Coordinates of C-alpha atoms and ligand atoms in Angstrom, one line a residue:
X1122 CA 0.9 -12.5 -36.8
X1123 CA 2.3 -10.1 -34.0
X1124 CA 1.1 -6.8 -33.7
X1125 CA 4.1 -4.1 -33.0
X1126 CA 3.9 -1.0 -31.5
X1127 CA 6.3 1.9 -29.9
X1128 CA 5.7 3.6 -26.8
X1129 CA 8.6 5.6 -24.3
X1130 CA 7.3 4.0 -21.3
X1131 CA 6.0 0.0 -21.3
X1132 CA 4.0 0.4 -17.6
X1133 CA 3.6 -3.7 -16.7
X1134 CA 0.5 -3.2 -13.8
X1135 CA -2.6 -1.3 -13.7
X1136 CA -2.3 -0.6 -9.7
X1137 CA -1.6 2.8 -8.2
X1138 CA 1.8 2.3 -9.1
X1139 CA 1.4 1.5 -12.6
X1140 CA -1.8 4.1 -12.9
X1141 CA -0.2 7.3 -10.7
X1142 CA 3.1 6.7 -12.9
X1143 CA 0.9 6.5 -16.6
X1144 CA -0.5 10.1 -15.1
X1145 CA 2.5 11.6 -13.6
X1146 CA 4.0 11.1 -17.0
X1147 CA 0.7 11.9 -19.1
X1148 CA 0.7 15.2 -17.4
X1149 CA 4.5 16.2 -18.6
X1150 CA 3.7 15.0 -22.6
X1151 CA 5.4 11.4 -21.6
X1152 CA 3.7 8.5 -23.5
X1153 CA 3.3 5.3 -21.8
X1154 CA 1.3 2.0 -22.3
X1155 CA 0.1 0.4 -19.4
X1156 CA -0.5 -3.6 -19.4
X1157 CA -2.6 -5.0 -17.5
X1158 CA -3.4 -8.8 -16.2
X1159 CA -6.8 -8.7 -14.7
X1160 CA -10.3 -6.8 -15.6
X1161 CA -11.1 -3.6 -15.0
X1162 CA -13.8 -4.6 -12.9
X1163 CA -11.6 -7.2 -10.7
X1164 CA -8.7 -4.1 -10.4
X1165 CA -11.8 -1.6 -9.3
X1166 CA -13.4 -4.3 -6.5
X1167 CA -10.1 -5.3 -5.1
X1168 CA -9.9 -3.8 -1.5
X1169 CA -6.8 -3.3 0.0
X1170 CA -5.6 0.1 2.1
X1171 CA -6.8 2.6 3.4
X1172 CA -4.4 5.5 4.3
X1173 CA -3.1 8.1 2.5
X1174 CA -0.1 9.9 4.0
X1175 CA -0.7 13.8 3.4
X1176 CA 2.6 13.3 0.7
X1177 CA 0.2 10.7 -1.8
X1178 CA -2.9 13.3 -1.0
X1179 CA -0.7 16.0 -2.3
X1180 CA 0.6 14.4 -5.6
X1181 CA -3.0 12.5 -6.2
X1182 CA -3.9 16.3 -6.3
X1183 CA -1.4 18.0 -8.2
X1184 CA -2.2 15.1 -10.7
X1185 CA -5.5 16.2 -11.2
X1186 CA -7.1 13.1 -9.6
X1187 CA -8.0 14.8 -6.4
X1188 CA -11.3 15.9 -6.7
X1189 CA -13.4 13.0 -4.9
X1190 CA -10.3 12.0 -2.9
X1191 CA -10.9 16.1 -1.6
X1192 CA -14.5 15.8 -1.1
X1193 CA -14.8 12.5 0.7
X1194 CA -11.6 11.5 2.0
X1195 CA -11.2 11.7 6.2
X1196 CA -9.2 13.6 7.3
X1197 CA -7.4 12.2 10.3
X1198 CA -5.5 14.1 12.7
X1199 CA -4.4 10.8 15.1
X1200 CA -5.0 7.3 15.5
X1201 CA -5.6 5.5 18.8
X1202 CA -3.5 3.2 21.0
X1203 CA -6.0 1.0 22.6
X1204 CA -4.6 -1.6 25.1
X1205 CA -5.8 -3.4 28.8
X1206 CA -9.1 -2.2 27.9
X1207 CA -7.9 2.1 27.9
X1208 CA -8.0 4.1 25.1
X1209 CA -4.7 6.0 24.5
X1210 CA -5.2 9.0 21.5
X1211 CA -1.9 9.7 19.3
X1212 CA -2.2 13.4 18.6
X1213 CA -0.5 13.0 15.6
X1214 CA -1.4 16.2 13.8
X1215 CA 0.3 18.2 17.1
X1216 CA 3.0 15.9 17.4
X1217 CA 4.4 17.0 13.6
X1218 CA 3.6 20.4 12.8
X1219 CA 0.2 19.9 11.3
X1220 CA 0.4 16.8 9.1
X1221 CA -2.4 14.2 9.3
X1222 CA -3.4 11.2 7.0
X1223 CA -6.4 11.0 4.6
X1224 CA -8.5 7.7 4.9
X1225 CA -9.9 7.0 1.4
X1226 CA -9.8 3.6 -0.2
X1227 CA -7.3 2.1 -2.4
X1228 CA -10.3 1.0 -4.6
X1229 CA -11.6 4.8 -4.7
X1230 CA -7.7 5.7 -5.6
X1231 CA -7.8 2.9 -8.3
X1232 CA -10.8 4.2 -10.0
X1233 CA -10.1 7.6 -10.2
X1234 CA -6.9 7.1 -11.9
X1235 CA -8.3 4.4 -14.1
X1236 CA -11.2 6.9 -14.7
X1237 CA -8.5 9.9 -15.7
X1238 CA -6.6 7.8 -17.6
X1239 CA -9.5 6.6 -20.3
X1240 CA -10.5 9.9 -20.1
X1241 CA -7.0 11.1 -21.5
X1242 CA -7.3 8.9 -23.9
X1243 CA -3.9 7.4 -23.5
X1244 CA -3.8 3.5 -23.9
X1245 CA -4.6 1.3 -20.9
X1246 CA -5.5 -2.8 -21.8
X1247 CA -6.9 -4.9 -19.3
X1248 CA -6.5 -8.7 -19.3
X1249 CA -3.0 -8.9 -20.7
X1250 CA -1.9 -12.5 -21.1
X1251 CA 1.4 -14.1 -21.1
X1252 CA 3.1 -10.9 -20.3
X1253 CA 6.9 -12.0 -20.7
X1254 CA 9.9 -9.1 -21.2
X1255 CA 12.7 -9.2 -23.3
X1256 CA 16.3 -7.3 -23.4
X1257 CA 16.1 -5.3 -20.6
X1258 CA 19.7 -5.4 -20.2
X1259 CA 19.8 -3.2 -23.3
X1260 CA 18.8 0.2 -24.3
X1261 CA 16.1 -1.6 -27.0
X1262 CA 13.8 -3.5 -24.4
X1263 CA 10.0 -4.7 -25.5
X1264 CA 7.3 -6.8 -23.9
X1265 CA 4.9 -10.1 -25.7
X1266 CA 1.9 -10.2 -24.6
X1267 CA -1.4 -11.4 -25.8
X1268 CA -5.0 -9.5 -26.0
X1269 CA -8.0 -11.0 -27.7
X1270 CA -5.9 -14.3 -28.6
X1271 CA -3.6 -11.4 -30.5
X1272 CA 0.1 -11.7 -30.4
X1273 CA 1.6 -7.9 -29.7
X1274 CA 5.1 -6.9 -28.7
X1275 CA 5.5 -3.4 -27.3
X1276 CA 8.6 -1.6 -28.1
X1277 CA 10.1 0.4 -25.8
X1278 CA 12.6 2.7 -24.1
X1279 CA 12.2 2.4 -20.5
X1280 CA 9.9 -0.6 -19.1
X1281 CA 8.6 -0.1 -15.4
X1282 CA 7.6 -2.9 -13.3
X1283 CA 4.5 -2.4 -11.8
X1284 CA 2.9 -5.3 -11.7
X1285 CA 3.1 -6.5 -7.8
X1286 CA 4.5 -8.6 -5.7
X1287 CA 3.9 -11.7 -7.9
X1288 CA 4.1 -10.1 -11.1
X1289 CA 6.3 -11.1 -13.8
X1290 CA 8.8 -8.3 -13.7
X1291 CA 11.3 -8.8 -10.7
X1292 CA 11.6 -12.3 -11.8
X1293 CA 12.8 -11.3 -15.1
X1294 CA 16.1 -10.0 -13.4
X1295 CA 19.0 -12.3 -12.9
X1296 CA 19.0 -14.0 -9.6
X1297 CA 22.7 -13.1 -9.4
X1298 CA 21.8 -9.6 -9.8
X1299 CA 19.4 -9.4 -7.1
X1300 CA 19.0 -9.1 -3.1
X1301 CA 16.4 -9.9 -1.4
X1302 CA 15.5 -9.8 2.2
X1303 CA 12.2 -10.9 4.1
X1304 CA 10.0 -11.8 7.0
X1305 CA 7.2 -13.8 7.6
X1306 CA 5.0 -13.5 10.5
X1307 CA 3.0 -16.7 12.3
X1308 CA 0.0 -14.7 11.8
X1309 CA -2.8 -13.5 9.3
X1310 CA -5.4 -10.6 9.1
X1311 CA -8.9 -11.1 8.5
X1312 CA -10.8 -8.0 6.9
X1313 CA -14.3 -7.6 7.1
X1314 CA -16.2 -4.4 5.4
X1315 CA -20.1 -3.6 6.9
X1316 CA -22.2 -1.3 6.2
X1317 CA -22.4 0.7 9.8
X1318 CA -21.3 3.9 11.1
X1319 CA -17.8 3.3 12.3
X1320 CA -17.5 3.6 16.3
X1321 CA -15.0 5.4 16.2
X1322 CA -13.6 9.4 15.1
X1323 CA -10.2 7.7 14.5
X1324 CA -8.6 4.3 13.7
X1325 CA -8.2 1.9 16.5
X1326 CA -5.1 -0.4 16.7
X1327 CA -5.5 -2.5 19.9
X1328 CA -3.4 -5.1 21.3
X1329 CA -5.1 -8.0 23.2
X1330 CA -4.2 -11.5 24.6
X1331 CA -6.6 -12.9 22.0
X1332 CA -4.5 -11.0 19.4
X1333 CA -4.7 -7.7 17.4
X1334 CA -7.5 -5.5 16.0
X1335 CA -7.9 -3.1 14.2
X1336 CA -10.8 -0.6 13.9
X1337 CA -10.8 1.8 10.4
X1338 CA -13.3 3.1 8.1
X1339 CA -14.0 3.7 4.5
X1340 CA -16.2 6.9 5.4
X1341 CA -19.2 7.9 7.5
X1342 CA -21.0 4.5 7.1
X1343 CA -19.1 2.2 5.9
X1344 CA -16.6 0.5 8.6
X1345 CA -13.9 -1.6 7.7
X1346 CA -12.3 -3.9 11.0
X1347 CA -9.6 -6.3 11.3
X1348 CA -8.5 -9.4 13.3
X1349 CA -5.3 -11.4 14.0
X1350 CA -6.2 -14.7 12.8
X1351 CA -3.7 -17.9 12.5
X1352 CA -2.1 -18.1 8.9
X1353 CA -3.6 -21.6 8.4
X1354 CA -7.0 -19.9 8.8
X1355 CA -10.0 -20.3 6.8
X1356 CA -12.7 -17.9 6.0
X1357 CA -15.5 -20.6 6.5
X1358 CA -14.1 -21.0 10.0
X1359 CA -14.9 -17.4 10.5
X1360 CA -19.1 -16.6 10.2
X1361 CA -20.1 -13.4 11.1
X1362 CA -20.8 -13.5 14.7
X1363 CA -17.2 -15.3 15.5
X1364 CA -15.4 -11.8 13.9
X1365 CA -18.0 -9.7 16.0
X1366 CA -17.3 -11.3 19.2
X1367 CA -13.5 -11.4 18.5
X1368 CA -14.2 -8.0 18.1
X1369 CA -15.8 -6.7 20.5
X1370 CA -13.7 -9.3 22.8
X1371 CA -10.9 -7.2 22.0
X1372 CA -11.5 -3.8 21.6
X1373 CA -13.3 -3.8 24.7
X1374 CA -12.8 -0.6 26.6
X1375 CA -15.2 1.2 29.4
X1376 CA -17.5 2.6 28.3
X1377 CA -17.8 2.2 24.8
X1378 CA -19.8 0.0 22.4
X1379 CA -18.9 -1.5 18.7
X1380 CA -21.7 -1.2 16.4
X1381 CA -22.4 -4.1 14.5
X1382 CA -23.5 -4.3 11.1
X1383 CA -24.0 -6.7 7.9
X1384 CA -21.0 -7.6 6.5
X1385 CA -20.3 -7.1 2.9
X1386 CA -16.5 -8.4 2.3
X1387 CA -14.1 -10.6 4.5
X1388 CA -10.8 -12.0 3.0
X1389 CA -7.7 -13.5 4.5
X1390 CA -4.3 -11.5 4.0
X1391 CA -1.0 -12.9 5.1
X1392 CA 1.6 -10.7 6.5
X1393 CA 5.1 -10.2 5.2
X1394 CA 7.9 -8.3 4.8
X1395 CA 10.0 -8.1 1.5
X1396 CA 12.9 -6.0 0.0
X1397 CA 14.6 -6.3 -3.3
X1398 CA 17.7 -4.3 -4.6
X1399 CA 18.5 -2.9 -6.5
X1400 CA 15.1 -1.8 -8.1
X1401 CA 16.8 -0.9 -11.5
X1402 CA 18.0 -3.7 -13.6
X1403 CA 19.6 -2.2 -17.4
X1404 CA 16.3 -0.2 -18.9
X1405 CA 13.8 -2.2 -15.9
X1406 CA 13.1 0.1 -13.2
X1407 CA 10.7 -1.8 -10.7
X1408 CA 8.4 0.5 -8.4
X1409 CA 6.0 -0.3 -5.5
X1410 CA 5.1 -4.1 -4.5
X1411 CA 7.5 -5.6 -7.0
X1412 CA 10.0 -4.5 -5.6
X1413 CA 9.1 -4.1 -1.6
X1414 CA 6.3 -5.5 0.6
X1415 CA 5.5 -4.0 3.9
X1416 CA 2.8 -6.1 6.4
X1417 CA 0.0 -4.0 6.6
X1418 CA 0.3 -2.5 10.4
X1419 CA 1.9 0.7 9.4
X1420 CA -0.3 1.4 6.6
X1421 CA 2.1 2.2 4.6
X1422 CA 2.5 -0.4 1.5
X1423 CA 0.5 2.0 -1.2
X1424 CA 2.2 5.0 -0.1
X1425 CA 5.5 3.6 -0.8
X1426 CA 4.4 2.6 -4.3
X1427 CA 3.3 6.2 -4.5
X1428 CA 6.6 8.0 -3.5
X1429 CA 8.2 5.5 -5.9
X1430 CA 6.5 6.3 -8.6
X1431 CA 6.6 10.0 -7.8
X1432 CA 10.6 9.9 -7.6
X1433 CA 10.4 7.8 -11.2
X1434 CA 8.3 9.7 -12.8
X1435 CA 10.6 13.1 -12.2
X1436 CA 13.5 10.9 -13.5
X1437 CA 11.9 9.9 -16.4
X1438 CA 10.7 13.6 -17.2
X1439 CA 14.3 14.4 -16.8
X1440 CA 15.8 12.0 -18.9
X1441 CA 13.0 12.3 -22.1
X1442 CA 13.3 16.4 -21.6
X1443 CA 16.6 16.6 -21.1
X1444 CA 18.7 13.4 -21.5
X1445 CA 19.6 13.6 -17.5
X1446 CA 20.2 10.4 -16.3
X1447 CA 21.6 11.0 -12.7
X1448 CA 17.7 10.7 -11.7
X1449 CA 17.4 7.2 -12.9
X1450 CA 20.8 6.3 -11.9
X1451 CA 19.8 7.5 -8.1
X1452 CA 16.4 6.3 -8.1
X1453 CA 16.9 3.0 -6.7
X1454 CA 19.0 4.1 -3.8
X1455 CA 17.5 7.2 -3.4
X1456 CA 13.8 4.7 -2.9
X1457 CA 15.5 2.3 -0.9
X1458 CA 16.5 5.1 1.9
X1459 CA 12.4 5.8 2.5
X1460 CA 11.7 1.9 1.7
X1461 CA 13.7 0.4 4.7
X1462 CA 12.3 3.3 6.6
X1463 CA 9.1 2.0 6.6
X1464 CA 10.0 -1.4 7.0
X1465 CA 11.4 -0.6 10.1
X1466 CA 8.4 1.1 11.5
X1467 CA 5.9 -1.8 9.7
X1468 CA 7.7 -4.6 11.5
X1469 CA 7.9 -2.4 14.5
X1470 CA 4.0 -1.5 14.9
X1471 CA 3.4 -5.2 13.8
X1472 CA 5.6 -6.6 16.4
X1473 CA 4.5 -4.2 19.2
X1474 CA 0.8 -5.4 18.6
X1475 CA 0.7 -8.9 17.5
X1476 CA 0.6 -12.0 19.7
X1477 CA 3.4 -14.3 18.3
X1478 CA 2.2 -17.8 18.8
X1479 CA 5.7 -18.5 19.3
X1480 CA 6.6 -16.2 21.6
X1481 CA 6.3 -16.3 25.7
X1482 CA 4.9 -14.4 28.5
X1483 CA 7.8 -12.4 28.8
X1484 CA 7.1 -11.0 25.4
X1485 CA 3.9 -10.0 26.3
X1486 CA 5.0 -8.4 28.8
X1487 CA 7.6 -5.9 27.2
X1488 CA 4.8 -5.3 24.2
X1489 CA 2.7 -3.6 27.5
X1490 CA 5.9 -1.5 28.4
X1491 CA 6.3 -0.2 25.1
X1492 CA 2.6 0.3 24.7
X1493 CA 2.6 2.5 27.8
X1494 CA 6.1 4.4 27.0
X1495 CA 4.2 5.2 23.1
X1496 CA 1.3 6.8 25.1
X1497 CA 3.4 8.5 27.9
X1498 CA 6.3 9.7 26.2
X1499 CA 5.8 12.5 24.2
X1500 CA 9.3 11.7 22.9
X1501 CA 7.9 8.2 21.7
X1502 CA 4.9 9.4 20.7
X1503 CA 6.5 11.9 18.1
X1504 CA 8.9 9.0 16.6
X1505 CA 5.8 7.1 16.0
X1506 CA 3.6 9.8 14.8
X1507 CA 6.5 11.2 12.2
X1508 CA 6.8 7.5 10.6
X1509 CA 2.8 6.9 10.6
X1510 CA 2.2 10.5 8.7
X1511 CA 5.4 9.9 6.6
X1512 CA 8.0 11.9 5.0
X1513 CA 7.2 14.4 2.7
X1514 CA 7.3 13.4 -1.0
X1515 CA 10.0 14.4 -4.0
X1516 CA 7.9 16.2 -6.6
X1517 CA 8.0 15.9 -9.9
X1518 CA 8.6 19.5 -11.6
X1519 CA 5.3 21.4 -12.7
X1520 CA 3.5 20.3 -16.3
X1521 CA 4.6 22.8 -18.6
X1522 CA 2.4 24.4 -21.1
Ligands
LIG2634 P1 -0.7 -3.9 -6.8 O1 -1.8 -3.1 -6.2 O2 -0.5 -5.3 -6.4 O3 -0.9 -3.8 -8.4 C1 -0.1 -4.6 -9.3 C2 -1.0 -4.8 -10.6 O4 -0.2 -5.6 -11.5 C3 -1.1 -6.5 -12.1 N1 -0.2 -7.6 -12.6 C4 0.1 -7.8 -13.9 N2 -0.2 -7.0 -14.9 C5 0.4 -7.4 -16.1 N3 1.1 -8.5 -16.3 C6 1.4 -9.3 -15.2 N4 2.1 -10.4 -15.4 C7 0.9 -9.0 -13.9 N5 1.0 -9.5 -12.7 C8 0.3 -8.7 -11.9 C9 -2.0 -6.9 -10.9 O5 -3.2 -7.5 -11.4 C10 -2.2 -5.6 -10.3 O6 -3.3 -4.9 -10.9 O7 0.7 -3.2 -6.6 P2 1.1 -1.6 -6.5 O8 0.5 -0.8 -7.6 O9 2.6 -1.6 -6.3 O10 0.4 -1.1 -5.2 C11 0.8 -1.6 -3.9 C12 -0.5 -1.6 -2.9 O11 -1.5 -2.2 -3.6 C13 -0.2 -2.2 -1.6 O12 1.1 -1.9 -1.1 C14 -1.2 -1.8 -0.5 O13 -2.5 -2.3 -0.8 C15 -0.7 -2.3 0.9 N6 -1.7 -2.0 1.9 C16 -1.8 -0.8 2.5 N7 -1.0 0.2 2.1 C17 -1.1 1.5 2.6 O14 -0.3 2.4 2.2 N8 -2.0 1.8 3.6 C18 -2.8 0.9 4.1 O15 -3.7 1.2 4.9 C19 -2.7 -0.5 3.6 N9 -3.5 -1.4 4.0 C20 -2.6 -3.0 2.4 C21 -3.5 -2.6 3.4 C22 -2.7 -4.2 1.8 C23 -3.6 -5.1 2.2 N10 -3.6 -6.4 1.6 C24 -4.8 -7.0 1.1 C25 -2.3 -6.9 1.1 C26 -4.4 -3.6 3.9 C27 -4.4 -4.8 3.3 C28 -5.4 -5.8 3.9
LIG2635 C1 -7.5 0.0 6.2 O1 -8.4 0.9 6.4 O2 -7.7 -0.9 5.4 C2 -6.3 0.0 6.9 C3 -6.0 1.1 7.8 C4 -4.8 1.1 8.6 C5 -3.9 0.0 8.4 C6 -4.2 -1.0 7.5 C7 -5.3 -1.0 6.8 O3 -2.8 0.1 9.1

C-alpha cells in the first residue's frame, strides 16, 4: 500500500536550506513538506560553519528564528590576517559602512529552525528512505519515499532540492541538461572543537610554510580551530597534541599564546569547489549545496544556501499569491550572479592561504606579496572585506495578516 498525500512545496533536505525555505514559506501561508534522510539528532550534532553574513542574521530574524541567534551570536567587526609570525587586523566593519558578520553555529542555526518548525506544526519527517523523484519535467511532479517501512508518494506543485551536495536531486536532472564546473584542492581541513576560551577577539586565518590555520569560535568558551592537512589524511594520525603543536607551530606570533584545551570533535573535510546550471530543471528548483559547493576559506557555503532560499522563497510567494512566474524564471540566473561571486573569493582566500603540495617556491613567494598588499592597501583590504561580509540579501515581501 502507498500512502498519498498533496502538499505545494515537496522540500527534499532538512538543512538550512531546506529548513529556512519550509519557514520563509510557513510565514506567508505557503505549505510545504520537508523530507528528510537522517535523524534529527544526527542533523542537530552535525558541525559545519560558523559565519553568518549580516544578510542571513537579518532574514534568520525577520523569520522569527532570531531570538538565541541575537542573544548569543558574536558579533564580529573584522577578522585577522596573520602571516611571518605578525598579526594584520581587517577592519572590516570600517571598511563597508558598518556591516560585520555574526559567528553562531550552523548546528545552533539548524536547531532553531528545526525547533520553529515542530513548533508550527507544519510537517517535517526525519529518516526518509529511498527518496526518488518523478516528473519533474511536468507541472504534476511527486516524490516515493519510504517512513516506517511505509510506501508514501508526495504530490506536488513545485519540488525544491535541498538535500546537499550528494543528495538525490541534481542527479535527477538530465546530464544533457546540466553544467557543471569544479575544483579540487591537494589539501584537507581538520576541525577540532575544545572546550577553552578562544585566544582570540576575532577569527585568525594564518598562512604558514607548514600550511594553513585557522583560529574561530563557537562563543566565549568554546573554541573551534582548523589545520591544513593532506587529503589522504587520517584522523588516527592526528592525536591531540599533534593538532596543538601544528597549532601553535603556526599561529605563532610575538607575544601571544594559544590556550589549549580538551578536545570534544575533530573530523576531516575535503575542500572543493562545485557549480551546477542551471539550478531549475521543469517544476525542480535546486537551492544551496545541491546545486554549488564553495571550499570552506571564505565562510561562505551556508550563506549562499541562505540567499538562495531567500530569493526562492519570494518567487514562490509570488507565483502561489499571484501566479507571477518571472521570479522563478529568473531565479536561477539571478542565484548564479552572487554564486560565482563567492566562488571567486572562496578559491581566492583558499589559494592565497594554502600551501599547494604541488606548487614551488615561487608561489610562496607571491602568496606573501599578496598577503602584505591585503594588509597595506586599504584599496585591497575593502575588496576583501566587501566579499567576506557579503552582499546584502533579496527579501522576501512582509507576511501578511
Ligand atoms: P546540507 O547542510 O548538506 O543539508 C542537506 C540535507 O539534505 C539531507 N539529504 C537528504 N534528505 C532526503 N533525501 C535524500 N536523498 C537526502 N540526501 C541528503 C542531508 O541529510 C542534509 O540534512 O546542505 P544545505 O542546506 O544546502 O546547507 C549548506 C551548508 O551546510 C554548507 O554550505 C556549509 O556548512 C558550508 N560551510 C560554511 N559555510 C558558511 O557559510 N560559513 C562557514 O563558516 C562555513 N564553514 C562549512 C564550514 C562547511 C564545512 N564542512 C564540514 C563541509 C566549515 C566546514 C568544516
Ligand atoms: C567556523 O567557525 O567553523 C569557520 C569560520 C570561518 C571559516 C570557516 C569555518 O572560514
Amino acid at each position: 500500500m502507498t500512502v498519498a498525500a498533496r502538499t505545494q512545496v515537496a522540500i527534499v533536505g532538512a538543512g538550512p536550506a531546506g529548513l529556512l525555505l519550509g519557514q520563509l514559506l510557513h510565514r506567508q501561508g505557503i505549505e510545504s513538506v520537508i523530507l528528510e534522510a537522517r535523524s534529527r539528532d544526527y542533523c542537530e550534532a552535525r558541525i559545519r560553519a560558523g559565519v553568518l553574513e549580516q544578510g542571513m542574521r537579518e532574514v534568520l530574524i525577520e523569520a522569527g528564528v532570531g531570538e538565541r541567534l541575537e542573544q548569543e551570536g558574536l558579533i564580529h567587526g573584522g577578522i585577522y590576517l596573520r602571516f611571518d609570525g605578525e598579526n594584520h587586523h581587517i577592519p572590516m566593519s570600517e571598511l563597508t559602512g558598518g556591516r560585520c558578520v555574526t559567528v553562531y553555529g550552523q548546528t545552533e542555526v539548524v536547531k532553531d529552525l528545526i525547533e520553529a518548525r515542530l513548533d508550527s506544526g507544519a510537517p517535517l519527517h526525519f529518516e526518509c528512505a529511498s527518496v526518488a523523484l518523478h516528473g519533474i519535467e511536468t507541472d504534476a511532479p511527486r516524490v516515493s519515499y519510504e517512513l516506517d517501512g511505509v510506501a508514501h508518494e508526495l504530490h506536488a506543485d513545485v519540488i525544491t532540492g535541498c538535500d546537499g551536495f550528494h543528495g538525490v536531486c541534481r542527479p535527477s536532472i538530465p546530464d544533457d541538461v546540466l553544467t557543471t564546473w569544479g575544483r579540487s584542492y591537494p589539501f584537507a581541513w581538520l576541525g577540532i572543537l575544545a572546550d577553552v576560551a578562544p585566544s582570540t577577539d576575532e577569527l585568525i586565518y594564518a598562512w604558514h610554510p607548514r600550511g594553513f590555520a585557522l583560529h574561530s569560535m563557537r562563543s566565549l568558551e568554546l573554541s573551534r580551530l582548523y589545520v591544513q592537512v593532506a587529503t589522504d589524511a587520517e584522523i588516527a594520525e592526528w592525536p591531540d597534541e599533534r593538532i596543538w603543536s601544528e597549532l601553535d607551530a603556526r599561529l605563532q606570533c610575538d607575544g601571544w599564546e594559544l590556550q589549549h584545551g580538551p578536545i570534544r570533535e575533530k573530523s576531516i573535510t575535503p575542500m572543493r569547489s562545485f557549480v551546477a546550471a542551471p539550478m531549475r530543471y521543469g517544476s525542480l528548483f535546486l537551492a544551496g549545496d545541491a546545486a554549488h559547493i564553495v571550499p570552506p576559506t571564505g565562510a561562505k557555503g551556508l550563506n549562499l544556501a541562505g540567499a538562495d532560499v531567500t530569493l526562492l522563497a519570494e518567487a514562490l510567494v509570488d507565483r502561489f499569491r499571484s501566479g507571477g512566474v518571472t521570479g522563478l524564471e529568473e531565479y536561477s540566473d539571478s542565484c548564479l550572479r552572487r554564486v560565482w561571486r563567492a566562488q571567486h573569493f572562496s578559491w581566492w582566500m583558499t589559494s592565497m592561504l594554502h600551501i599547494d603540495p604541488t606548487d614551488d617556491a615561487y608561489g610562496m613567494q607571491l602568496q606573501r606579496s599578496q598577503l602584505a598588499y591585503v594588509t597595506s592597501s586599504t584599496a585591497a583590504a575593502t575588496s576583501l572585506a566587501e566579499n567576506y561580509v557579503g552582499l546584502p540579501f533579496e527579501r522576501a515581501p512582509a507576511a501578511h495578516g
